[in-house]
CSV table of N, CA and C in Angstrom, one decimal:
chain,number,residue,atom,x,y,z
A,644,UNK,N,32.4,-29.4,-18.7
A,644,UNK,CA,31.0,-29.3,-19.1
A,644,UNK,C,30.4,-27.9,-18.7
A,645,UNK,N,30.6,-27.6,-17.1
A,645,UNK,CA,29.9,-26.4,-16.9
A,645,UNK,C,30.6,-24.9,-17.6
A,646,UNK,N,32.1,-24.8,-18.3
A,646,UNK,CA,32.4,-24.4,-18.9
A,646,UNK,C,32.3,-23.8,-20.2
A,647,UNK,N,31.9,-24.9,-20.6
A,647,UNK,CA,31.4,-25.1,-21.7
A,647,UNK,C,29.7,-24.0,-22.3
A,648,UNK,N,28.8,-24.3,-20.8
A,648,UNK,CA,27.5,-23.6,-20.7
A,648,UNK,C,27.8,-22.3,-20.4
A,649,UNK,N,28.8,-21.8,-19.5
A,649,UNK,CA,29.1,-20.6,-19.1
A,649,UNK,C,29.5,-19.7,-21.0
A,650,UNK,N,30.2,-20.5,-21.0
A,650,UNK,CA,31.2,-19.8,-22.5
A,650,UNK,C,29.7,-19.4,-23.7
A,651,UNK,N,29.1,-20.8,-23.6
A,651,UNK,CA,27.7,-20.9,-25.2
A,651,UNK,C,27.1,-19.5,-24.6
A,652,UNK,N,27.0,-19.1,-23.1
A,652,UNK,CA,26.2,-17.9,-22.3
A,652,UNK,C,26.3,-16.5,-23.0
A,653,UNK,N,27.6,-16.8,-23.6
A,653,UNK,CA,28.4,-15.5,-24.3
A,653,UNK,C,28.2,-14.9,-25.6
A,654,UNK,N,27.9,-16.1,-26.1
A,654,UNK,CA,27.7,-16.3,-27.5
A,654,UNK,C,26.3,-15.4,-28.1
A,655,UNK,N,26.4,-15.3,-29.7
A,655,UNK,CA,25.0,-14.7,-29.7
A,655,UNK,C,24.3,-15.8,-30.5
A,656,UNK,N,23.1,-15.8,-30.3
A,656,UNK,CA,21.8,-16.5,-31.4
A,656,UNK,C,21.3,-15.9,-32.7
A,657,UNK,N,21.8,-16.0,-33.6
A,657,UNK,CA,21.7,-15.4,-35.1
A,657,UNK,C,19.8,-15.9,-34.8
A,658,UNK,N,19.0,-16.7,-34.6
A,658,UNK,CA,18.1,-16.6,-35.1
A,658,UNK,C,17.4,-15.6,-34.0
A,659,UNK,N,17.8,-15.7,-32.9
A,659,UNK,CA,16.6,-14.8,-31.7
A,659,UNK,C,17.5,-13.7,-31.8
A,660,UNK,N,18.0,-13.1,-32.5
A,660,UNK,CA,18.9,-11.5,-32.7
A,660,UNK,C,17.8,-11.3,-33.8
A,661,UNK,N,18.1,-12.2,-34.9
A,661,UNK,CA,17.4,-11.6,-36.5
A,661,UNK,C,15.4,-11.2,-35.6
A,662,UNK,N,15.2,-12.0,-34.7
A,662,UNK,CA,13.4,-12.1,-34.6
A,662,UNK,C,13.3,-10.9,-33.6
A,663,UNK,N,14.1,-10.6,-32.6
A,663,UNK,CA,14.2,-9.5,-31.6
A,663,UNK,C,14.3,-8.0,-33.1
A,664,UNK,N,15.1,-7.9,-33.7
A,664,UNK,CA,15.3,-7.3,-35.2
A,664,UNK,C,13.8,-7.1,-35.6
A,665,UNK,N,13.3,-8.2,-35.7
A,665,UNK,CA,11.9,-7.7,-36.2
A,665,UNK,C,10.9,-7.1,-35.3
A,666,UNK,N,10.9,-7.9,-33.8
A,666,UNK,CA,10.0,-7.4,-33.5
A,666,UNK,C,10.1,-6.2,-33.0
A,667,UNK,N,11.3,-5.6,-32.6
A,667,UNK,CA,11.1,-4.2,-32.4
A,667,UNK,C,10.8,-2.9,-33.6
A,668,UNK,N,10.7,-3.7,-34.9
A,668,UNK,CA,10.3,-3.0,-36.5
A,668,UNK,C,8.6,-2.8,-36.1
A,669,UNK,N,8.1,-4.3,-35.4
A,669,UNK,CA,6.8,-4.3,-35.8
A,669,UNK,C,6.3,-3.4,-34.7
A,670,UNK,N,7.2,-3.5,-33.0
A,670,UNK,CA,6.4,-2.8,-32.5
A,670,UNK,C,6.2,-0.9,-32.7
A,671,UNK,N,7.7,-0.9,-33.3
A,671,UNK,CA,7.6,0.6,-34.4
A,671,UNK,C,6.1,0.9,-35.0
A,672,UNK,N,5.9,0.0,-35.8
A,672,UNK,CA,4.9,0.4,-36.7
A,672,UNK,C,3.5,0.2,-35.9
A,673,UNK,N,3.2,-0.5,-35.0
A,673,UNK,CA,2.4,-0.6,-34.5
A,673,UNK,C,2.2,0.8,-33.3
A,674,UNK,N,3.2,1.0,-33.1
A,674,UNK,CA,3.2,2.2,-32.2
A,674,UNK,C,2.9,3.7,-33.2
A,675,UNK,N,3.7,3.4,-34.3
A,675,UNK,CA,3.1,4.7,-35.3
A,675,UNK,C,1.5,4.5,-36.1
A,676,UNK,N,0.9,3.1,-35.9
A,676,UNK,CA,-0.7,3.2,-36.4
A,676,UNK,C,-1.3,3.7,-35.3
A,677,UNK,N,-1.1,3.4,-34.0
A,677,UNK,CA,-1.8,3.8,-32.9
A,677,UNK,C,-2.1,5.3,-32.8
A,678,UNK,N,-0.6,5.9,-33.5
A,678,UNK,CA,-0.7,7.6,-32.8
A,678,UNK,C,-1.6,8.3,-34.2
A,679,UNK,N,-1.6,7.1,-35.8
A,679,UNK,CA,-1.8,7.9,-36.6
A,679,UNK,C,-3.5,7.4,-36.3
A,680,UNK,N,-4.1,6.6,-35.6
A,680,UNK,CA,-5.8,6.8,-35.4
A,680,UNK,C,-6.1,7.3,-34.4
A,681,UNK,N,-5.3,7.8,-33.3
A,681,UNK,CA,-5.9,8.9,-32.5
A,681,UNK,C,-5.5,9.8,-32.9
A,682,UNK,N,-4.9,10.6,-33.8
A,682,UNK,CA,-4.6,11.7,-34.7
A,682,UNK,C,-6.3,11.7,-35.6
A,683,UNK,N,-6.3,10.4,-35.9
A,683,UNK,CA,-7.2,11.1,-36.9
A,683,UNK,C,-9.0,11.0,-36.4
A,684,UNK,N,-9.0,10.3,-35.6
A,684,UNK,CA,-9.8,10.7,-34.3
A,684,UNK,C,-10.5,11.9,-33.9
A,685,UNK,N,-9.0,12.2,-33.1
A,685,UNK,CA,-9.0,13.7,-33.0
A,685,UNK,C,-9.4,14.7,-34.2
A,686,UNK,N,-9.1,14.6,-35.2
A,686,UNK,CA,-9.3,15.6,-36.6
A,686,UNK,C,-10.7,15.3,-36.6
A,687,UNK,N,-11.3,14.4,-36.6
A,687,UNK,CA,-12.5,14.0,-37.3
A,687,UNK,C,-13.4,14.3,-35.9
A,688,UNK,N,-13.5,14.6,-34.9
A,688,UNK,CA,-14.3,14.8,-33.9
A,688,UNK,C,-14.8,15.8,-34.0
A,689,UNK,N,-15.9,16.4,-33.4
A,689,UNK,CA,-17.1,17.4,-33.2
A,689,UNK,C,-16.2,18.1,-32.0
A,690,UNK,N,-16.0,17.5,-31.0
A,690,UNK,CA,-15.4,18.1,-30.1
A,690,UNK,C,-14.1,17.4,-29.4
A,691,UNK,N,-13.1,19.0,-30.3
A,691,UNK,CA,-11.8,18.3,-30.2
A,691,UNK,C,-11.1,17.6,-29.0
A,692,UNK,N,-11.6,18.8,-28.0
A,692,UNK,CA,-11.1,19.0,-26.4
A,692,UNK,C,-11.2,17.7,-25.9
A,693,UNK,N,-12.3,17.1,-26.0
A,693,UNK,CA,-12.9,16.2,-25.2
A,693,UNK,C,-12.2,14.8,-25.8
A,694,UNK,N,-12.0,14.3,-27.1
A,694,UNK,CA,-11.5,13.6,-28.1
A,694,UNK,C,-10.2,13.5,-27.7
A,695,UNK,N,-9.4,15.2,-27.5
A,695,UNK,CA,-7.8,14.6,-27.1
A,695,UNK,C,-7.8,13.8,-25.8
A,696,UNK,N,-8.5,14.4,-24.6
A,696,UNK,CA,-8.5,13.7,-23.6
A,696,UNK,C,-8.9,12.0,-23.3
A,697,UNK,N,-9.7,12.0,-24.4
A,697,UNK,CA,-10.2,10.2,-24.6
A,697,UNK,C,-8.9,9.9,-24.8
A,698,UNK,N,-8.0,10.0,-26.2
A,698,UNK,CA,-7.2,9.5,-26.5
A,698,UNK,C,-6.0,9.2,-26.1
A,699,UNK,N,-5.6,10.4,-24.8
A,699,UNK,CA,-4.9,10.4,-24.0
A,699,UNK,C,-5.0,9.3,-22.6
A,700,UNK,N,-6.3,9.3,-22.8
A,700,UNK,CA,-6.3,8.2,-21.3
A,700,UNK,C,-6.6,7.1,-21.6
A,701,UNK,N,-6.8,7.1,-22.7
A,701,UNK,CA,-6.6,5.4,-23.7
A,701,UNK,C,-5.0,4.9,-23.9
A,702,UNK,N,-4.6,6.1,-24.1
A,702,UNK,CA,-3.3,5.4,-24.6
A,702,UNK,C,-2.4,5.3,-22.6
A,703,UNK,N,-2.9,6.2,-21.9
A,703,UNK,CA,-2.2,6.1,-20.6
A,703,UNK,C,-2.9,5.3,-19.8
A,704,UNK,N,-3.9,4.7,-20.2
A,704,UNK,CA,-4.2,3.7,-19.2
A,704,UNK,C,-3.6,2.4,-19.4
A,705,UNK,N,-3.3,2.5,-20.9
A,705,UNK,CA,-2.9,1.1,-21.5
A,705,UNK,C,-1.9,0.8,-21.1
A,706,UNK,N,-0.5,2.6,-21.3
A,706,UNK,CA,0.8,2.1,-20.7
A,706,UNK,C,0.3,1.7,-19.4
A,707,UNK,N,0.0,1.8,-18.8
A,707,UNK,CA,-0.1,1.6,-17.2
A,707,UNK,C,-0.8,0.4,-16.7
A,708,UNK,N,-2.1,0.2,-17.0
A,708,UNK,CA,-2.0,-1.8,-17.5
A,708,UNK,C,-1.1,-2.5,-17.9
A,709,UNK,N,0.3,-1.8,-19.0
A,709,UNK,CA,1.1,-3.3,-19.1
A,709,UNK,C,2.1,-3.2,-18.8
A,710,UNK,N,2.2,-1.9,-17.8
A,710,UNK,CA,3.9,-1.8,-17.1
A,710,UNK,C,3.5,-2.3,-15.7
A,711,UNK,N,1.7,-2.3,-15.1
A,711,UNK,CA,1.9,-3.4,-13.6
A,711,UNK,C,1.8,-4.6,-13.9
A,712,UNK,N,1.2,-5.2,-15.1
A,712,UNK,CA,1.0,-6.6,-15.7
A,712,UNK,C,2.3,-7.0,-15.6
A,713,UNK,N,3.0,-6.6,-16.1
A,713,UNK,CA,4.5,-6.3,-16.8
A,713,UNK,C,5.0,-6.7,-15.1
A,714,UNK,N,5.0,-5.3,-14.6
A,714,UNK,CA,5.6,-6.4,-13.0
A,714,UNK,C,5.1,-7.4,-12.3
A,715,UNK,N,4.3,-7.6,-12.7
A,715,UNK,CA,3.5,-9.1,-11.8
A,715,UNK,C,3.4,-10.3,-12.9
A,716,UNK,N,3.7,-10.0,-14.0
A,716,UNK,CA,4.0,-11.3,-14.5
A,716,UNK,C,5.0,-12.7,-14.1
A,717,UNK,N,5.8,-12.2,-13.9
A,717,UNK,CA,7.1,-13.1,-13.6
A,717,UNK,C,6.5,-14.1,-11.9
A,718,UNK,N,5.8,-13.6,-11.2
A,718,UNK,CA,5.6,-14.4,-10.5
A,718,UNK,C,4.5,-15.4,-11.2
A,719,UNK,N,3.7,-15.2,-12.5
A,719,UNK,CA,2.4,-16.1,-12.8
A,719,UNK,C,3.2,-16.7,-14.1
A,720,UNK,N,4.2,-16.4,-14.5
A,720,UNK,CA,4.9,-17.0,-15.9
A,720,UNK,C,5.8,-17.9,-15.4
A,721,UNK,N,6.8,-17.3,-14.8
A,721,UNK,CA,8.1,-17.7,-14.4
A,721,UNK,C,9.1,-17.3,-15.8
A,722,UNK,N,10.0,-17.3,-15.5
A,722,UNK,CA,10.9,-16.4,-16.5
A,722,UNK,C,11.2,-17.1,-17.7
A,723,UNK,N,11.1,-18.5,-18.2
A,723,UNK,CA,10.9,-19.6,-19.0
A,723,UNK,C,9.6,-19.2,-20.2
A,724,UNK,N,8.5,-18.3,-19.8
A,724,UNK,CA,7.2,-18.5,-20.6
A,724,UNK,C,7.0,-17.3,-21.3
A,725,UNK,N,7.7,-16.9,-22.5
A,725,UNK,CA,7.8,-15.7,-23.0
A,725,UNK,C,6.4,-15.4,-23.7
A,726,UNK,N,6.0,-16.5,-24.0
A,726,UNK,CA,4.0,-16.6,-24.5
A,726,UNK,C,3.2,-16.3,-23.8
A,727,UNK,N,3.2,-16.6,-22.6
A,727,UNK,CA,2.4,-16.5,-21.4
A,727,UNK,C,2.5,-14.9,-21.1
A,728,UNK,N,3.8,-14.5,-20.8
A,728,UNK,CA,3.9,-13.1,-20.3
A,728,UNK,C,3.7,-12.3,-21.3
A,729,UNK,N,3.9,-12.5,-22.8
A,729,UNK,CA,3.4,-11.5,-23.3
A,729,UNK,C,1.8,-11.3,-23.5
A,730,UNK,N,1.1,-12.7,-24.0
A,730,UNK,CA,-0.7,-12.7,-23.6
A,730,UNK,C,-1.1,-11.9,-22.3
A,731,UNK,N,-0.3,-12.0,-21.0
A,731,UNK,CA,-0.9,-11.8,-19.7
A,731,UNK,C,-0.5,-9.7,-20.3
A,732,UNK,N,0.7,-9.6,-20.5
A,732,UNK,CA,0.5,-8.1,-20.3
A,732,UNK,C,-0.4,-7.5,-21.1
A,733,UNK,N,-0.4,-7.9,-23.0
A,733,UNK,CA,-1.8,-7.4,-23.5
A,733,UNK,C,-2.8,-7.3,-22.8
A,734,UNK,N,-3.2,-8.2,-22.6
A,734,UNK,CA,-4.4,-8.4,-21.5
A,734,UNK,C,-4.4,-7.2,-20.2
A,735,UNK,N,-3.0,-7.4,-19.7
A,735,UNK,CA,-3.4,-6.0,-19.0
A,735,UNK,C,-3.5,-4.7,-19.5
A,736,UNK,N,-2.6,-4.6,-20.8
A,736,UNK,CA,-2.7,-3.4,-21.3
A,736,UNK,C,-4.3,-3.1,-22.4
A,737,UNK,N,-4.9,-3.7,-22.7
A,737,UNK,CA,-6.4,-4.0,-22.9
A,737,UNK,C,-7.4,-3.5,-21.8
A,738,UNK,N,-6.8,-4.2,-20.7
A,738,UNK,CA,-8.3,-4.1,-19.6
A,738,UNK,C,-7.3,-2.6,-19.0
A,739,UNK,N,-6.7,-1.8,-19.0
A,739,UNK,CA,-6.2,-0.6,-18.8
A,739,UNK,C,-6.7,0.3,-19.5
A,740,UNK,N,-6.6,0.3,-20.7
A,740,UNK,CA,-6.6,1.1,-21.7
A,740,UNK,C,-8.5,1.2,-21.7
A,741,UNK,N,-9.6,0.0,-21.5
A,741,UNK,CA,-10.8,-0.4,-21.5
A,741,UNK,C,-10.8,1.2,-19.8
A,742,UNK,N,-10.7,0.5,-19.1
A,742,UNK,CA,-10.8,1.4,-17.5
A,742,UNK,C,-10.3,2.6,-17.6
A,743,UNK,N,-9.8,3.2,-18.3
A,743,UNK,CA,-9.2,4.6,-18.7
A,743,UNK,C,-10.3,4.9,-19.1
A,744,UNK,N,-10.0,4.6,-20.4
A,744,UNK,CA,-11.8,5.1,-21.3
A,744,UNK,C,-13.3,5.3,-20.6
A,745,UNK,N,-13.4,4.4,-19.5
A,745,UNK,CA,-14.4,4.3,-19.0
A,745,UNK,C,-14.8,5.2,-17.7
A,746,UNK,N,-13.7,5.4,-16.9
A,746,UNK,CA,-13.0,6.6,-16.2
A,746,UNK,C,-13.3,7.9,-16.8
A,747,UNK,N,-13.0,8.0,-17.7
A,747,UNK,CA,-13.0,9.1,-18.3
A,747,UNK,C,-13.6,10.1,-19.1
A,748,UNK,N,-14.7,8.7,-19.2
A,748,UNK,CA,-16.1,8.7,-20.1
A,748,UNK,C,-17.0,9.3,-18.0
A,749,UNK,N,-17.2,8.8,-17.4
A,749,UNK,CA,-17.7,9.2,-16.0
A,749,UNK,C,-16.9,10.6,-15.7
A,750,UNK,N,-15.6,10.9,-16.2
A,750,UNK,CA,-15.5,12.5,-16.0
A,750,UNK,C,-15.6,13.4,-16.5
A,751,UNK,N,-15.8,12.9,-18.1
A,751,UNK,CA,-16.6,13.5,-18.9
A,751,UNK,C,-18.0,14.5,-18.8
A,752,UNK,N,-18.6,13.2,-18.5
A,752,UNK,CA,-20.2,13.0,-18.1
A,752,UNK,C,-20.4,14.3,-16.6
A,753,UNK,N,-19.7,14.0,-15.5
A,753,UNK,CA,-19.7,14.3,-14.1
A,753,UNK,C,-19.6,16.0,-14.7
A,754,UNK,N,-18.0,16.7,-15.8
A,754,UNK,CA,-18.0,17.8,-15.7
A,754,UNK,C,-19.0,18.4,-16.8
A,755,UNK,N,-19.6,17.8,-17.7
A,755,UNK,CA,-21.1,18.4,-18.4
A,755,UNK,C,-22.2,19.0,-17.3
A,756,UNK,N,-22.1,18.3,-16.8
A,756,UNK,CA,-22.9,18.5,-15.1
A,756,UNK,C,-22.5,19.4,-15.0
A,757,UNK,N,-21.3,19.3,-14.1
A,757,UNK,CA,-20.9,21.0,-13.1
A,757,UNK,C,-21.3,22.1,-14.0
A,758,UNK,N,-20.6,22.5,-15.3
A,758,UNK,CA,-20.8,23.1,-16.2
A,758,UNK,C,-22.3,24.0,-16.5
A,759,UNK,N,-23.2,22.8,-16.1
A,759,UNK,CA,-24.9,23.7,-16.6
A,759,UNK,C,-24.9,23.8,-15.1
A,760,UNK,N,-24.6,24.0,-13.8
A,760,UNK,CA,-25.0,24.9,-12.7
A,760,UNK,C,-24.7,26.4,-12.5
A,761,UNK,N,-23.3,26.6,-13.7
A,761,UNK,CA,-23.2,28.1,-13.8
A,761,UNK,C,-22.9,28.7,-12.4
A,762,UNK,N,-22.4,28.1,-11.4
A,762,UNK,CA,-22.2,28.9,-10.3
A,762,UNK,C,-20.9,29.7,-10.3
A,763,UNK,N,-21.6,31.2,-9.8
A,763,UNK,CA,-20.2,32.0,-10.2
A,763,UNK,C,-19.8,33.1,-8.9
């Protein structure tokens, strides 16, 4: 019997190969819509400078919400709940990507400031 479980271990799953197949397609495309609306973002902004830096700390706050979500999942999932841990890391990579922005938007603001004191 336990033989038996060791050996099926080995084996592959035609259906979770073919869906793993896809979703690494979708998260392609989904990775290439992201870069093509902060591209065009950036194009379409009044001020470029300021625009790349939003976009930049949107997209790096987000990695960074769902690579610690990402490690602290497995203690709130357990390794069984592939639903669970993917909702929980969105969610961190959401409230990441939200706190970047917001961050950023405050250092935005802070260096307009310095800027009109002209001290030289």
């Amino acid at each position: 019997m336990y033989y038996a479980i060791i050996d099926a271990s080995g084996r592959d799953s035609v259906k979770f190969s073919g869906l793993a197949t896809k979703l690494a397609a979708t998260g392609k495309v989904f990775t290439a819509m992201t870069a093509i609306l902060a591209l065009y973002k950036v194009a379409t902004s009044d001020d470029k400078v300021q625009e790349i830096n939003r976009q930049g700390s949107i997209v790096g706050g987000s990695l960074l919400g769902g690579a610690l979500t990402g490690a602290a999942v497995s203690m709130v999932c357990g390794p069984g709940a592939p639903i669970c841990a993917f909702v929980l890391i969105a969610a961190g990579s959401l409230a990441g990507a939200h706190l970047a922005e917001k961050g950023n938007e405050l250092y935005q603001e802070e260096l307009r400031e310095f800027m009109k004191w002209q001290i030289r």
